[in-house]
Amino acid sequence: MDVTDLADGKLAAVLRECAAARFTGVLRVDGQPGGTIHLADGMISACETSGAPGLEVVLLRSRRISVADWDAAFTAAAVSDREMTAELIDRELLGAGEVEALLRTTLADAMFALVSGEVDGWAEASAADCLLPLTPPARGGWLLNEAARRAQVLASFGESAVSARDRVAAAPGTAQATRVLGPGQDELLALADGRRTARDLAFARGRGLYETMLQLTRMRASNVVVIRSFEAAPDGAEDDRTGAGLPRRRKDRPAVPRAAEAGRRGLTAGIRMLRPRSEGSTLLDGT
């Protein structure tokens, strides 16, 4: 699979243009799931999307860092006007190498979710606050090639491939004590209630979207889980999935109002850092 197969090649093309122009700012992408790409000198430092868990969700949901420790670091970084990554490292909550590795992984995952989805349009804007930027930023070409590789791996499973918005349920008989599951599969199975999607499970577990989709795909191929897919499109209608197995937005499905999106993104990093959190918050649930 070539990068031009992702998002009809439109987003890949505009990212190449940004790289050639050494653009610094943000690219706001409309679509499903849509999101915001942060660029510095033509390279990508962050990607925010509702389609995949960011580093904050990954660290808190996986319990790599406690909510109390995160909030303390968050507040200290806001008060002292320093980078959150530096605060996490200085408090020995994460190592410097670990921070870079995690940021690269979550950035690649977010870009995979974004460019494998439906892209309706985009708009350039001036640079905006970003809580956890990757330094130095990544080349767009590497991220696009990585997204294409992930999509190709999932597509190789054929009909067993799980999409981000497929609802997952345990297959009959999987609860038997004699059934041996692979590493991490018991945790996924416990959450697979027929209502949660693959994306929901990624947010709930604090794991990457691609990692979750791949594991669920393997579980489906082994008859450990069953999928409750969206209704099939009527004859002559567009297919609901992209080549990567992510959902394609229907033409009659309204987009998120720009005013609501602008209001959410208008929050400064400091305000977001100081707002209360809880284990059941929408931030952590990704809903």
mmCIF file of C-alpha atoms in Angstrom:
data_model
loop_
_atom_site.group_PDB
_atom_site.id
_atom_site.type_symbol
_atom_site.label_atom_id
_atom_site.label_comp_id
_atom_site.label_asym_id
_atom_site.label_seq_id
_atom_site.Cartn_x
_atom_site.Cartn_y
_atom_site.Cartn_z
ATOM 1 C CA MET A 1 0.000 0.000 0.000
ATOM 2 C CA ASP A 2 1.344 3.400 -1.020
ATOM 3 C CA VAL A 3 0.922 6.586 1.030
ATOM 4 C CA THR A 4 -1.244 7.964 -1.783
ATOM 5 C CA ASP A 5 -3.855 5.344 -0.839
ATOM 6 C CA LEU A 6 -4.276 7.026 2.535
ATOM 7 C CA ALA A 7 -6.956 9.701 2.726
ATOM 8 C CA ASP A 8 -7.073 9.625 -1.096
ATOM 9 C CA GLY A 9 -3.552 11.031 -1.089
ATOM 10 C CA LYS A 10 -4.840 14.532 -0.352
ATOM 11 C CA LEU A 11 -3.368 14.921 3.103
ATOM 12 C CA ALA A 12 -0.089 13.300 2.087
ATOM 13 C CA ALA A 13 0.256 15.866 -0.684
ATOM 14 C CA VAL A 14 -0.397 18.866 1.550
ATOM 15 C CA LEU A 15 2.071 17.590 4.154
ATOM 16 C CA ARG A 16 4.736 17.324 1.470
ATOM 17 C CA GLU A 17 3.974 20.923 0.495
ATOM 18 C CA CYS A 18 4.304 22.013 4.131
ATOM 19 C CA ALA A 19 7.654 20.249 4.351
ATOM 20 C CA ALA A 20 8.909 21.903 1.160
ATOM 21 C CA ALA A 21 7.805 25.337 2.402
ATOM 22 C CA ARG A 22 9.249 24.660 5.897
ATOM 23 C CA PHE A 23 5.878 25.671 7.293
ATOM 24 C CA THR A 24 5.527 26.391 11.008
ATOM 25 C CA GLY A 25 1.993 26.405 12.392
ATOM 26 C CA VAL A 26 -0.941 24.023 12.544
ATOM 27 C CA LEU A 27 -2.939 22.167 9.945
ATOM 28 C CA ARG A 28 -6.554 21.705 11.037
ATOM 29 C CA VAL A 29 -8.006 18.663 9.295
ATOM 30 C CA ASP A 30 -11.761 18.253 8.867
ATOM 31 C CA GLY A 31 -13.184 14.771 8.504
ATOM 32 C CA GLN A 32 -13.554 11.523 10.382
ATOM 33 C CA PRO A 33 -11.876 11.446 12.840
ATOM 34 C CA GLY A 34 -10.180 14.735 11.908
ATOM 35 C CA GLY A 35 -7.681 16.526 14.102
ATOM 36 C CA THR A 36 -4.859 19.043 14.300
ATOM 37 C CA ILE A 37 -1.296 18.554 13.079
ATOM 38 C CA HIS A 38 1.406 20.753 14.628
ATOM 39 C CA LEU A 39 4.345 21.547 12.344
ATOM 40 C CA ALA A 40 7.699 23.157 13.053
ATOM 41 C CA ASP A 41 9.877 24.114 10.078
ATOM 42 C CA GLY A 42 7.948 21.667 7.895
ATOM 43 C CA MET A 43 8.297 18.744 10.308
ATOM 44 C CA ILE A 44 5.582 17.286 12.557
ATOM 45 C CA SER A 45 5.867 17.780 16.304
ATOM 46 C CA ALA A 46 2.398 16.618 17.388
ATOM 47 C CA CYS A 47 -0.955 15.363 16.166
ATOM 48 C CA GLU A 48 -4.155 15.719 18.172
ATOM 49 C CA THR A 49 -7.120 13.583 17.140
ATOM 50 C CA SER A 50 -10.112 11.966 18.784
ATOM 51 C CA GLY A 51 -9.312 8.849 16.787
ATOM 52 C CA ALA A 52 -6.370 7.641 18.901
ATOM 53 C CA PRO A 53 -5.171 8.029 22.517
ATOM 54 C CA GLY A 54 -2.546 10.692 23.102
ATOM 55 C CA LEU A 55 0.374 10.330 25.483
ATOM 56 C CA GLU A 56 -1.570 11.676 28.482
ATOM 57 C CA VAL A 57 -4.267 9.016 28.064
ATOM 58 C CA VAL A 58 -1.688 6.292 27.490
ATOM 59 C CA LEU A 59 0.267 7.162 30.641
ATOM 60 C CA LEU A 60 -2.753 7.558 32.915
ATOM 61 C CA ARG A 61 -4.940 4.723 31.678
ATOM 62 C CA SER A 62 -2.039 2.271 31.695
ATOM 63 C CA ARG A 63 -1.209 3.533 35.191
ATOM 64 C CA ARG A 64 2.364 4.226 34.124
ATOM 65 C CA ILE A 65 1.892 7.532 35.972
ATOM 66 C CA SER A 66 -0.683 8.167 38.693
ATOM 67 C CA VAL A 67 -3.298 10.887 38.272
ATOM 68 C CA ALA A 68 -1.935 12.666 41.371
ATOM 69 C CA ASP A 69 1.630 12.720 40.022
ATOM 70 C CA TRP A 70 0.444 13.875 36.604
ATOM 71 C CA ASP A 71 -1.662 16.696 38.035
ATOM 72 C CA ALA A 72 1.203 17.869 40.249
ATOM 73 C CA ALA A 73 3.587 17.962 37.276
ATOM 74 C CA PHE A 74 0.909 19.598 35.135
ATOM 75 C CA THR A 75 0.342 22.412 37.616
ATOM 76 C CA ALA A 76 4.053 22.992 38.246
ATOM 77 C CA ALA A 77 4.734 23.209 34.514
ATOM 78 C CA ALA A 78 1.921 25.736 34.054
ATOM 79 C CA VAL A 79 3.039 27.921 36.937
ATOM 80 C CA SER A 80 6.708 27.934 35.897
ATOM 81 C CA ASP A 81 5.877 28.184 32.164
ATOM 82 C CA ARG A 82 8.091 25.240 31.250
ATOM 83 C CA GLU A 83 7.581 22.217 29.044
ATOM 84 C CA MET A 84 5.577 19.346 30.476
ATOM 85 C CA THR A 85 8.110 16.827 29.206
ATOM 86 C CA ALA A 86 10.886 18.546 31.186
ATOM 87 C CA GLU A 87 8.728 18.486 34.318
ATOM 88 C CA LEU A 88 8.011 14.767 33.955
ATOM 89 C CA ILE A 89 11.713 14.023 33.503
ATOM 90 C CA ASP A 90 12.860 16.222 36.397
ATOM 91 C CA ARG A 91 10.358 14.525 38.706
ATOM 92 C CA GLU A 92 11.747 11.161 37.554
ATOM 93 C CA LEU A 93 8.308 10.057 36.422
ATOM 94 C CA LEU A 94 9.765 9.219 33.008
ATOM 95 C CA GLY A 95 13.247 8.958 31.578
ATOM 96 C CA ALA A 96 14.372 11.264 28.776
ATOM 97 C CA GLY A 97 14.718 8.412 26.294
ATOM 98 C CA GLU A 98 11.383 6.971 27.353
ATOM 99 C CA VAL A 99 9.630 10.302 26.775
ATOM 100 C CA GLU A 100 10.969 10.550 23.212
ATOM 101 C CA ALA A 101 10.079 6.939 22.433
ATOM 102 C CA LEU A 102 6.539 7.312 23.795
ATOM 103 C CA LEU A 103 5.993 10.596 21.965
ATOM 104 C CA ARG A 104 7.151 9.070 18.683
ATOM 105 C CA THR A 105 4.890 6.058 19.180
ATOM 106 C CA THR A 106 1.771 8.050 20.045
ATOM 107 C CA LEU A 107 2.464 10.550 17.242
ATOM 108 C CA ALA A 108 2.698 7.741 14.694
ATOM 109 C CA ASP A 109 -0.502 6.216 16.072
ATOM 110 C CA ALA A 110 -2.392 9.519 15.860
ATOM 111 C CA MET A 111 -1.216 10.117 12.297
ATOM 112 C CA PHE A 112 -2.280 6.585 11.355
ATOM 113 C CA ALA A 113 -5.792 7.243 12.690
ATOM 114 C CA LEU A 114 -5.976 10.628 10.990
ATOM 115 C CA VAL A 115 -4.679 9.865 7.507
ATOM 116 C CA SER A 116 -6.411 6.470 7.313
ATOM 117 C CA GLY A 117 -9.771 8.115 7.870
ATOM 118 C CA GLU A 118 -11.930 10.455 5.807
ATOM 119 C CA VAL A 119 -10.420 13.836 4.979
ATOM 120 C CA ASP A 120 -12.944 16.490 3.938
ATOM 121 C CA GLY A 121 -10.578 19.451 3.940
ATOM 122 C CA TRP A 122 -7.929 21.329 5.865
ATOM 123 C CA ALA A 123 -6.842 24.827 6.768
ATOM 124 C CA GLU A 124 -3.523 26.291 7.825
ATOM 125 C CA ALA A 125 -3.337 28.414 10.960
ATOM 126 C CA SER A 126 -0.677 30.048 13.083
ATOM 127 C CA ALA A 127 1.186 28.022 15.688
ATOM 128 C CA ALA A 128 -0.813 27.010 18.766
ATOM 129 C CA ASP A 129 0.021 25.676 22.215
ATOM 130 C CA CYS A 130 0.907 21.997 22.285
ATOM 131 C CA LEU A 131 1.231 20.223 25.610
ATOM 132 C CA LEU A 132 3.582 17.402 24.627
ATOM 133 C CA PRO A 133 5.504 18.168 21.420
ATOM 134 C CA LEU A 134 8.108 15.803 20.021
ATOM 135 C CA THR A 135 11.576 17.375 20.021
ATOM 136 C CA PRO A 136 13.102 17.183 17.507
ATOM 137 C CA PRO A 137 9.973 16.778 15.370
ATOM 138 C CA ALA A 138 9.482 13.868 12.964
ATOM 139 C CA ARG A 139 9.599 13.989 9.196
ATOM 140 C CA GLY A 140 6.180 13.783 7.596
ATOM 141 C CA GLY A 141 7.413 11.235 5.059
ATOM 142 C CA TRP A 142 8.374 8.780 7.790
ATOM 143 C CA LEU A 143 5.005 9.163 9.517
ATOM 144 C CA LEU A 144 3.074 8.679 6.273
ATOM 145 C CA ASN A 145 5.107 5.600 5.353
ATOM 146 C CA GLU A 146 4.550 4.182 8.830
ATOM 147 C CA ALA A 147 0.795 4.771 8.503
ATOM 148 C CA ALA A 148 0.801 2.981 5.149
ATOM 149 C CA ARG A 149 2.755 0.055 6.612
ATOM 150 C CA ARG A 150 0.262 -0.327 9.457
ATOM 151 C CA ALA A 151 -2.686 -0.187 7.087
ATOM 152 C CA GLN A 152 -1.047 -2.838 4.909
ATOM 153 C CA VAL A 153 -0.505 -5.172 7.880
ATOM 154 C CA LEU A 154 -4.169 -4.928 8.863
ATOM 155 C CA ALA A 155 -5.341 -5.400 5.279
ATOM 156 C CA SER A 156 -3.296 -8.608 5.035
ATOM 157 C CA PHE A 157 -5.757 -10.288 7.431
ATOM 158 C CA GLY A 158 -8.556 -9.899 4.892
ATOM 159 C CA GLU A 159 -12.037 -10.286 6.353
ATOM 160 C CA SER A 160 -10.621 -10.774 9.861
ATOM 161 C CA ALA A 161 -9.350 -7.173 9.955
ATOM 162 C CA VAL A 162 -11.037 -5.059 12.645
ATOM 163 C CA SER A 163 -11.885 -1.412 12.014
ATOM 164 C CA ALA A 164 -11.519 1.335 14.592
ATOM 165 C CA ARG A 165 -15.283 1.618 15.046
ATOM 166 C CA ASP A 166 -16.274 -2.038 14.964
ATOM 167 C CA ARG A 167 -18.011 -3.089 18.183
ATOM 168 C CA VAL A 168 -16.275 -6.019 19.832
ATOM 169 C CA ALA A 169 -17.816 -8.869 21.850
ATOM 170 C CA ALA A 170 -16.419 -12.079 23.315
ATOM 171 C CA ALA A 171 -17.033 -15.150 21.181
ATOM 172 C CA PRO A 172 -19.092 -17.953 22.778
ATOM 173 C CA GLY A 173 -16.955 -20.242 24.926
ATOM 174 C CA THR A 174 -14.035 -17.864 25.425
ATOM 175 C CA ALA A 175 -14.731 -17.630 29.167
ATOM 176 C CA GLN A 176 -13.882 -21.292 29.676
ATOM 177 C CA ALA A 177 -11.023 -21.809 32.117
ATOM 178 C CA THR A 178 -9.285 -24.171 29.670
ATOM 179 C CA ARG A 179 -9.019 -21.499 26.968
ATOM 180 C CA VAL A 180 -5.454 -20.170 26.783
ATOM 181 C CA LEU A 181 -5.241 -16.556 25.620
ATOM 182 C CA GLY A 182 -2.277 -14.637 24.297
ATOM 183 C CA PRO A 183 -0.518 -11.858 26.273
ATOM 184 C CA GLY A 184 -2.902 -8.978 26.969
ATOM 185 C CA GLN A 185 -5.872 -10.712 25.371
ATOM 186 C CA ASP A 186 -7.598 -11.459 28.677
ATOM 187 C CA GLU A 187 -7.611 -7.727 29.461
ATOM 188 C CA LEU A 188 -9.169 -6.918 26.101
ATOM 189 C CA LEU A 189 -11.675 -9.732 26.431
ATOM 190 C CA ALA A 190 -12.839 -8.452 29.818
ATOM 191 C CA LEU A 191 -13.764 -5.118 28.221
ATOM 192 C CA ALA A 192 -15.288 -6.518 25.027
ATOM 193 C CA ASP A 193 -18.955 -6.139 25.941
ATOM 194 C CA GLY A 194 -20.415 -5.697 22.460
ATOM 195 C CA ARG A 195 -20.823 -1.953 22.949
ATOM 196 C CA ARG A 196 -17.216 -0.785 23.002
ATOM 197 C CA THR A 197 -15.434 -0.231 19.717
ATOM 198 C CA ALA A 198 -11.796 -0.969 18.996
ATOM 199 C CA ARG A 199 -11.133 2.746 19.474
ATOM 200 C CA ASP A 200 -12.951 2.682 22.829
ATOM 201 C CA LEU A 201 -10.838 -0.258 23.964
ATOM 202 C CA ALA A 202 -7.636 1.561 23.025
ATOM 203 C CA PHE A 203 -8.651 4.553 25.160
ATOM 204 C CA ALA A 204 -9.863 2.370 28.058
ATOM 205 C CA ARG A 205 -6.622 0.368 28.229
ATOM 206 C CA GLY A 206 -4.211 3.199 27.480
ATOM 207 C CA ARG A 207 -2.872 1.406 24.419
ATOM 208 C CA GLY A 208 -2.297 2.577 20.868
ATOM 209 C CA LEU A 209 -5.111 2.348 18.344
ATOM 210 C CA TYR A 210 -3.063 0.324 15.862
ATOM 211 C CA GLU A 211 -1.792 -2.028 18.574
ATOM 212 C CA THR A 212 -5.376 -2.596 19.755
ATOM 213 C CA MET A 213 -6.761 -3.105 16.241
ATOM 214 C CA LEU A 214 -3.998 -5.575 15.401
ATOM 215 C CA GLN A 215 -4.510 -7.578 18.575
ATOM 216 C CA LEU A 216 -8.277 -7.669 18.088
ATOM 217 C CA THR A 217 -7.773 -8.728 14.474
ATOM 218 C CA ARG A 218 -5.659 -11.666 15.620
ATOM 219 C CA MET A 219 -8.245 -12.529 18.268
ATOM 220 C CA ARG A 220 -10.989 -12.441 15.654
ATOM 221 C CA ALA A 221 -8.979 -14.717 13.358
ATOM 222 C CA SER A 222 -8.659 -17.149 16.302
ATOM 223 C CA ASN A 223 -12.406 -16.930 17.050
ATOM 224 C CA VAL A 224 -11.808 -15.312 20.436
ATOM 225 C CA VAL A 225 -13.933 -12.265 19.658
ATOM 226 C CA VAL A 226 -16.765 -11.491 17.274
ATOM 227 C CA ILE A 227 -17.432 -8.167 15.597
ATOM 228 C CA ARG A 228 -20.648 -6.206 15.440
ATOM 229 C CA SER A 229 -19.961 -3.995 12.446
ATOM 230 C CA PHE A 230 -21.811 -0.907 11.315
ATOM 231 C CA GLU A 231 -24.741 -1.525 8.997
ATOM 232 C CA ALA A 232 -23.597 -2.210 5.480
ATOM 233 C CA ALA A 233 -24.056 0.609 2.982
ATOM 234 C CA PRO A 234 -27.072 0.240 0.656
ATOM 235 C CA ASP A 235 -26.472 -0.911 -2.911
ATOM 236 C CA GLY A 236 -24.772 1.818 -4.886
ATOM 237 C CA ALA A 237 -23.725 3.734 -1.741
ATOM 238 C CA GLU A 238 -20.136 4.405 -0.747
ATOM 239 C CA ASP A 239 -18.258 1.801 1.245
ATOM 240 C CA ASP A 240 -18.175 2.657 4.951
ATOM 241 C CA ARG A 241 -14.495 1.709 5.306
ATOM 242 C CA THR A 242 -11.231 3.017 3.990
ATOM 243 C CA GLY A 243 -8.491 0.719 2.804
ATOM 244 C CA ALA A 244 -7.100 0.620 6.359
ATOM 245 C CA GLY A 245 -10.386 -0.619 7.800
ATOM 246 C CA LEU A 246 -11.204 2.698 9.434
ATOM 247 C CA PRO A 247 -14.716 4.085 8.934
ATOM 248 C CA ARG A 248 -15.513 6.351 6.011
ATOM 249 C CA ARG A 249 -17.910 9.144 6.867
ATOM 250 C CA ARG A 250 -21.194 9.189 4.999
ATOM 251 C CA LYS A 251 -21.906 12.278 2.936
ATOM 252 C CA ASP A 252 -25.086 12.987 4.879
ATOM 253 C CA ARG A 253 -23.369 12.736 8.256
ATOM 254 C CA PRO A 254 -22.809 16.244 9.611
ATOM 255 C CA ALA A 255 -19.379 17.360 10.660
ATOM 256 C CA VAL A 256 -18.554 18.710 14.102
ATOM 257 C CA PRO A 257 -19.487 22.411 14.087
ATOM 258 C CA ARG A 258 -16.436 24.604 13.646
ATOM 259 C CA ALA A 259 -17.570 26.848 16.492
ATOM 260 C CA ALA A 260 -17.542 23.945 18.936
ATOM 261 C CA GLU A 261 -14.138 22.806 17.721
ATOM 262 C CA ALA A 262 -12.742 26.331 17.918
ATOM 263 C CA GLY A 263 -14.080 26.723 21.440
ATOM 264 C CA ARG A 264 -12.434 23.525 22.597
ATOM 265 C CA ARG A 265 -9.102 24.360 21.021
ATOM 266 C CA GLY A 266 -9.270 27.908 22.313
ATOM 267 C CA LEU A 267 -8.391 26.667 25.789
ATOM 268 C CA THR A 268 -4.809 27.508 26.634
ATOM 269 C CA ALA A 269 -2.470 24.819 27.828
ATOM 270 C CA GLY A 270 -2.450 26.410 31.270
ATOM 271 C CA ILE A 271 -6.235 26.262 31.674
ATOM 272 C CA ARG A 272 -6.330 22.664 30.490
ATOM 273 C CA MET A 273 -3.565 21.813 32.899
ATOM 274 C CA LEU A 274 -5.413 23.193 35.892
ATOM 275 C CA ARG A 275 -8.861 21.761 35.268
ATOM 276 C CA PRO A 276 -10.005 18.897 37.537
ATOM 277 C CA ARG A 277 -9.677 15.290 36.446
ATOM 278 C CA SER A 278 -11.160 12.043 37.611
ATOM 279 C CA GLU A 279 -10.855 8.407 36.633
ATOM 280 C CA GLY A 280 -14.163 8.644 34.811
ATOM 281 C CA SER A 281 -13.460 11.923 33.054
ATOM 282 C CA THR A 282 -14.236 12.338 29.379
ATOM 283 C CA LEU A 283 -10.580 13.247 28.774
ATOM 284 C CA LEU A 284 -9.423 9.811 29.794
ATOM 285 C CA ASP A 285 -12.342 7.945 28.267
ATOM 286 C CA GLY A 286 -11.840 9.637 24.956
ATOM 287 C CA THR A 287 -15.591 10.207 24.602
#
